[in-house]
Tab-separated table of C-alpha atoms in Angstrom:
chain	number	residue	atom	x	y	z
A	1	MET	CA	-0.476	-22.911	9.112
A	2	SER	CA	-3.874	-24.426	8.490
A	3	HIS	CA	-6.847	-22.130	8.409
A	4	HIS	CA	-9.678	-24.632	8.527
A	5	HIS	CA	-10.635	-23.150	11.892
A	6	HIS	CA	-11.721	-19.959	10.160
A	7	ASP	CA	-15.265	-21.248	9.963
A	8	HIS	CA	-16.906	-17.833	10.039
A	9	SER	CA	-18.169	-16.104	6.929
A	10	GLY	CA	-16.546	-12.719	7.553
A	11	GLY	CA	-18.180	-10.547	4.945
A	12	CYS	CA	-19.146	-6.946	4.928
A	13	HIS	CA	-20.081	-6.843	8.461
A	14	GLY	CA	-1.112	22.793	1.448
A	15	GLU	CA	2.185	20.893	0.719
A	16	ASP	CA	4.451	23.706	1.888
A	17	HIS	CA	3.063	23.861	5.404
A	18	ASP	CA	4.820	22.540	8.486
A	19	HIS	CA	1.921	22.971	10.904
A	20	SER	CA	1.202	19.677	12.630
A	21	ASN	CA	-2.546	20.236	12.728
A	22	ASP	CA	-2.598	20.346	8.921
A	23	ILE	CA	-2.544	16.558	9.118
A	24	THR	CA	-6.128	16.420	10.373
A	25	PRO	CA	-8.097	17.723	7.356
A	26	ALA	CA	-5.768	15.975	4.943
A	27	ILE	CA	-6.204	12.581	6.616
A	28	GLN	CA	-9.935	13.054	6.934
A	29	SER	CA	-10.184	14.038	3.304
A	30	LEU	CA	-8.359	10.875	2.268
A	31	LEU	CA	-10.446	8.617	4.472
A	32	TYR	CA	-13.848	10.086	3.888
A	33	SER	CA	-13.518	10.976	0.214
A	34	GLN	CA	-11.712	7.891	-0.991
A	35	ILE	CA	-13.028	5.006	1.109
A	36	ASP	CA	-16.475	3.490	0.925
A	37	PHE	CA	-16.783	2.160	4.457
A	38	GLY	CA	-19.711	-0.048	3.481
A	39	LYS	CA	-17.439	-2.055	1.176
A	40	ILE	CA	-14.731	-2.788	3.746
A	41	VAL	CA	-14.558	-6.544	4.300
A	42	THR	CA	-13.003	-7.975	7.464
A	43	LEU	CA	-12.621	-11.704	8.094
A	44	ASN	CA	-12.407	-13.281	11.562
A	45	GLU	CA	-13.741	-10.215	13.369
A	46	THR	CA	-15.587	-10.867	16.626
A	47	THR	CA	-18.036	-8.002	16.165
A	48	PRO	CA	-19.603	-7.449	12.729
A	49	LYS	CA	-18.411	-4.260	10.995
A	50	ALA	CA	-15.766	-3.586	13.663
A	51	GLY	CA	-13.100	-3.450	10.952
A	52	ALA	CA	-14.979	-0.763	9.078
A	53	ALA	CA	-15.594	1.103	12.345
A	54	ILE	CA	-11.902	1.521	13.199
A	55	VAL	CA	-11.164	2.854	9.701
A	56	GLN	CA	-14.102	5.238	9.996
A	57	LYS	CA	-12.770	6.765	13.221
A	58	THR	CA	-11.880	10.420	12.880
A	59	TRP	CA	-8.326	11.535	13.568
A	60	ALA	CA	-9.490	13.020	16.867
A	61	GLU	CA	-10.949	9.631	17.837
A	62	ARG	CA	-7.872	7.594	16.897
A	63	LEU	CA	-6.842	6.808	20.490
A	64	ASN	CA	-10.355	6.029	21.741
A	65	ASP	CA	-10.817	2.601	23.333
A	66	GLU	CA	-13.964	1.956	21.333
A	67	PRO	CA	-14.706	0.836	18.745
A	68	GLU	CA	-11.949	-1.761	18.585
A	69	LEU	CA	-11.372	-4.570	16.102
A	70	GLU	CA	-10.851	-7.933	17.807
A	71	SER	CA	-10.081	-11.272	16.174
A	72	ASP	CA	-12.361	-14.225	16.773
A	73	ALA	CA	-11.219	-17.801	16.029
A	74	ASP	CA	-7.507	-17.106	16.365
A	75	GLU	CA	-5.007	-14.235	16.276
A	76	GLN	CA	-5.329	-13.485	12.552
A	77	LEU	CA	-7.349	-10.781	10.810
A	78	LEU	CA	-7.839	-10.058	7.114
A	79	MET	CA	-9.186	-6.665	6.074
A	80	THR	CA	-9.758	-5.349	2.545
A	81	ILE	CA	-10.182	-1.583	2.233
A	82	PRO	CA	-11.221	-0.093	-1.134
A	83	GLY	CA	-9.956	3.385	-1.964
A	84	GLN	CA	-8.226	5.143	-4.830
A	85	ALA	CA	-4.932	6.835	-3.968
A	86	ASN	CA	-1.149	6.803	-4.146
A	87	ILE	CA	-0.340	5.543	-0.659
A	88	HIS	CA	2.750	6.620	1.266
A	89	SER	CA	2.305	5.035	4.689
A	90	LEU	CA	0.028	3.008	6.930
A	91	LEU	CA	-1.187	4.619	10.146
A	92	LEU	CA	-1.873	2.163	12.948
A	93	TYR	CA	-2.837	2.452	16.597
A	94	THR	CA	-3.179	-0.402	19.054
A	95	ALA	CA	-3.398	-0.460	22.819
A	96	PRO	CA	-0.092	-1.362	24.543
A	97	THR	CA	-0.886	-5.047	25.190
A	98	ILE	CA	0.364	-8.397	23.892
A	99	SER	CA	-2.744	-8.473	21.675
A	100	ALA	CA	-1.230	-5.754	19.478
A	101	PRO	CA	-0.410	-6.952	15.939
A	102	LYS	CA	3.201	-7.776	15.157
A	103	THR	CA	3.362	-8.748	11.477
A	104	VAL	CA	1.160	-7.139	8.823
A	105	LYS	CA	1.283	-8.281	5.210
A	106	LEU	CA	-0.156	-5.858	2.669
A	107	PHE	CA	-1.592	-6.767	-0.718
A	108	LYS	CA	-2.384	-4.237	-3.428
A	109	ASN	CA	-5.560	-4.361	-5.527
A	110	ARG	CA	-6.652	-7.828	-4.391
A	111	ASP	CA	-10.253	-8.127	-3.255
A	112	ASP	CA	-10.373	-11.919	-3.592
A	113	LEU	CA	-8.160	-13.041	-0.720
A	114	ASP	CA	-8.975	-15.400	2.112
A	115	PHE	CA	-6.674	-16.642	4.860
A	116	SER	CA	-5.364	-19.524	2.779
A	117	THR	CA	-4.407	-17.401	-0.236
A	118	ALA	CA	-3.053	-14.570	1.931
A	119	SER	CA	-0.770	-17.074	3.655
A	120	GLU	CA	0.483	-18.530	0.383
A	121	LEU	CA	0.850	-15.477	-1.849
A	122	HIS	CA	3.845	-13.160	-1.820
A	123	PRO	CA	2.626	-9.853	-0.333
A	124	THR	CA	3.206	-6.473	-1.916
A	125	GLN	CA	4.933	-5.478	1.320
A	126	THR	CA	5.455	-6.906	4.817
A	127	ILE	CA	5.681	-4.658	7.868
A	128	GLU	CA	6.905	-5.562	11.325
A	129	VAL	CA	4.892	-3.368	13.666
A	130	PRO	CA	6.784	-2.068	16.721
A	131	GLN	CA	5.452	-3.174	20.083
A	132	PRO	CA	3.350	-0.299	21.441
A	133	VAL	CA	4.213	1.261	24.780
A	134	PRO	CA	1.943	3.164	27.173
A	135	GLY	CA	1.340	6.723	26.051
A	136	ALA	CA	2.307	6.085	22.434
A	137	ASP	CA	0.365	7.732	19.632
A	138	VAL	CA	-0.304	6.359	16.159
A	139	PHE	CA	2.537	4.499	14.441
A	140	GLU	CA	3.373	5.767	10.980
A	141	LEU	CA	4.672	2.799	8.976
A	142	PRO	CA	6.184	3.991	5.674
A	143	LEU	CA	5.409	2.018	2.521
A	144	ASN	CA	7.498	1.581	-0.604
A	145	ARG	CA	5.849	4.302	-2.680
A	146	ALA	CA	6.843	2.727	-5.984
A	147	HIS	CA	4.663	-0.267	-5.124
A	148	TRP	CA	1.624	1.708	-3.992
A	149	ASN	CA	0.847	4.058	-6.865
A	150	ALA	CA	-2.570	3.682	-8.509
A	151	THR	CA	-3.922	1.731	-5.564
A	152	THR	CA	-7.607	0.837	-5.694
A	153	SER	CA	-7.675	-1.390	-2.610
A	154	VAL	CA	-5.406	-2.461	0.236
A	155	THR	CA	-5.724	-5.816	1.977
A	156	LEU	CA	-4.157	-5.995	5.435
A	157	PHE	CA	-3.304	-9.468	6.722
A	158	PHE	CA	-2.581	-9.246	10.441
A	159	GLU	CA	-0.660	-12.498	10.720
A	160	ASP	CA	0.314	-12.610	14.385
A	161	ASN	CA	0.569	-10.533	17.553
A	162	TRP	CA	3.071	-9.715	20.282
A	163	SER	CA	1.996	-12.589	22.547
A	164	ASP	CA	4.316	-15.089	20.801
A	165	GLY	CA	1.487	-17.581	20.601
A	166	GLU	CA	0.185	-17.111	24.150
A	167	GLU	CA	-2.814	-14.961	23.196
A	168	ASP	CA	-5.078	-15.914	20.295
A	169	VAL	CA	-6.852	-12.559	20.169
A	170	THR	CA	-5.453	-9.655	18.164
A	171	LYS	CA	-6.812	-6.152	18.751
A	172	VAL	CA	-6.509	-3.069	16.528
A	173	GLY	CA	-7.796	0.367	17.467
A	174	TYR	CA	-7.251	2.555	14.395
A	175	VAL	CA	-6.236	2.146	10.752
A	176	GLY	CA	-5.529	5.040	8.392
A	177	PHE	CA	-3.335	6.014	5.467
A	178	LYS	CA	-1.128	8.850	4.312
A	179	GLY	CA	-0.786	9.616	0.642
A	180	GLN	CA	-2.017	11.600	-2.308
A	181	PHE	CA	-5.194	11.420	-4.289
A	182	MET	CA	-4.910	9.760	-7.647
A	183	LYS	CA	-5.826	11.958	-10.579
A	184	LEU	CA	-8.708	10.252	-12.307
A	185	THR	CA	-8.234	9.617	-16.018
A	186	ARG	CA	-11.550	7.869	-16.443
A	187	GLU	CA	-14.973	7.868	-14.890
A	188	PRO	CA	-14.801	7.392	-11.115
A	189	VAL	CA	-15.347	3.812	-10.003
A	190	ASN	CA	-18.273	3.046	-7.776
A	191	PHE	CA	-16.472	3.119	-4.424
A	192	LEU	CA	-15.691	6.843	-4.681
A	193	TYR	CA	-17.937	9.095	-2.670
A	194	GLU	CA	-17.382	12.032	-4.977
A	195	ALA	CA	-16.269	12.513	-8.557
A	196	ALA	CA	-13.878	15.343	-7.698
A	197	ALA	CA	-12.663	16.203	-4.234
A	198	ASN	CA	-11.587	19.675	-3.226
A	199	PRO	CA	-8.245	20.310	-4.985
A	200	GLN	CA	-7.003	22.087	-1.868
A	201	ASP	CA	-7.223	18.751	-0.049
A	202	HIS	CA	-5.032	16.971	-2.594
A	203	VAL	CA	-1.843	17.340	-0.623
A	204	SER	CA	0.623	14.984	0.941
A	205	ILE	CA	0.437	14.945	4.699
A	206	PRO	CA	3.432	16.110	6.689
A	207	GLY	CA	4.535	13.606	9.284
A	208	VAL	CA	7.460	11.894	10.892
A	209	GLY	CA	9.473	9.519	8.724
A	210	GLY	CA	11.033	6.222	9.633
A	211	ILE	CA	9.754	2.765	10.416
A	212	GLY	CA	7.866	2.748	13.680
A	213	SER	CA	8.003	6.477	14.139
A	214	VAL	CA	5.216	7.956	16.202
A	215	LEU	CA	3.179	10.832	14.890
A	216	PRO	CA	3.034	13.844	17.220
A	217	GLY	CA	0.068	14.041	19.517
A	218	GLN	CA	-2.471	16.797	19.511
């Protein structure tokens, strides 16, 4: 697939618990302590900084209609998210329409990708996203943990959507991650908000396993 039509610049526009609401502080701790939202880069977004905005949503806001990331020139989106962690799964919410993403290719520790290189390179992992249905919550899409240790950035290449070529706009409502903080063995790199997060927050997040499983609602 040729990408000459991408003529936009993109740019920076407790472990033993079973309680479901434990997921909230743990997810927020991962997002807000480990991600520098100002350094998220999204290519082919219609609205500048919309990619960063959907990552910055709180867990309570995950199902909100706005903000929403929408592709511009065609159905593809490329988002690079810096953050230091051992990642276990991708959390994704999209409205139940044909504009929902279908194939997501993930690249580890690559902040130099454009659409051409993302199309040509072998991804760290490829995920087929289930088609969302009305009333569904966030999809938890498990990752191969062996491939996602010592992650310093994740690039998400939303390659197509559920329209089968009929709709050239892809929409994404929420992006998040499950995982564990990486123990720093050197000085923190510049995209960390804090040198040392609260140790009590350094826990894996309980959730539902399995590809396409839906996390419980509130």
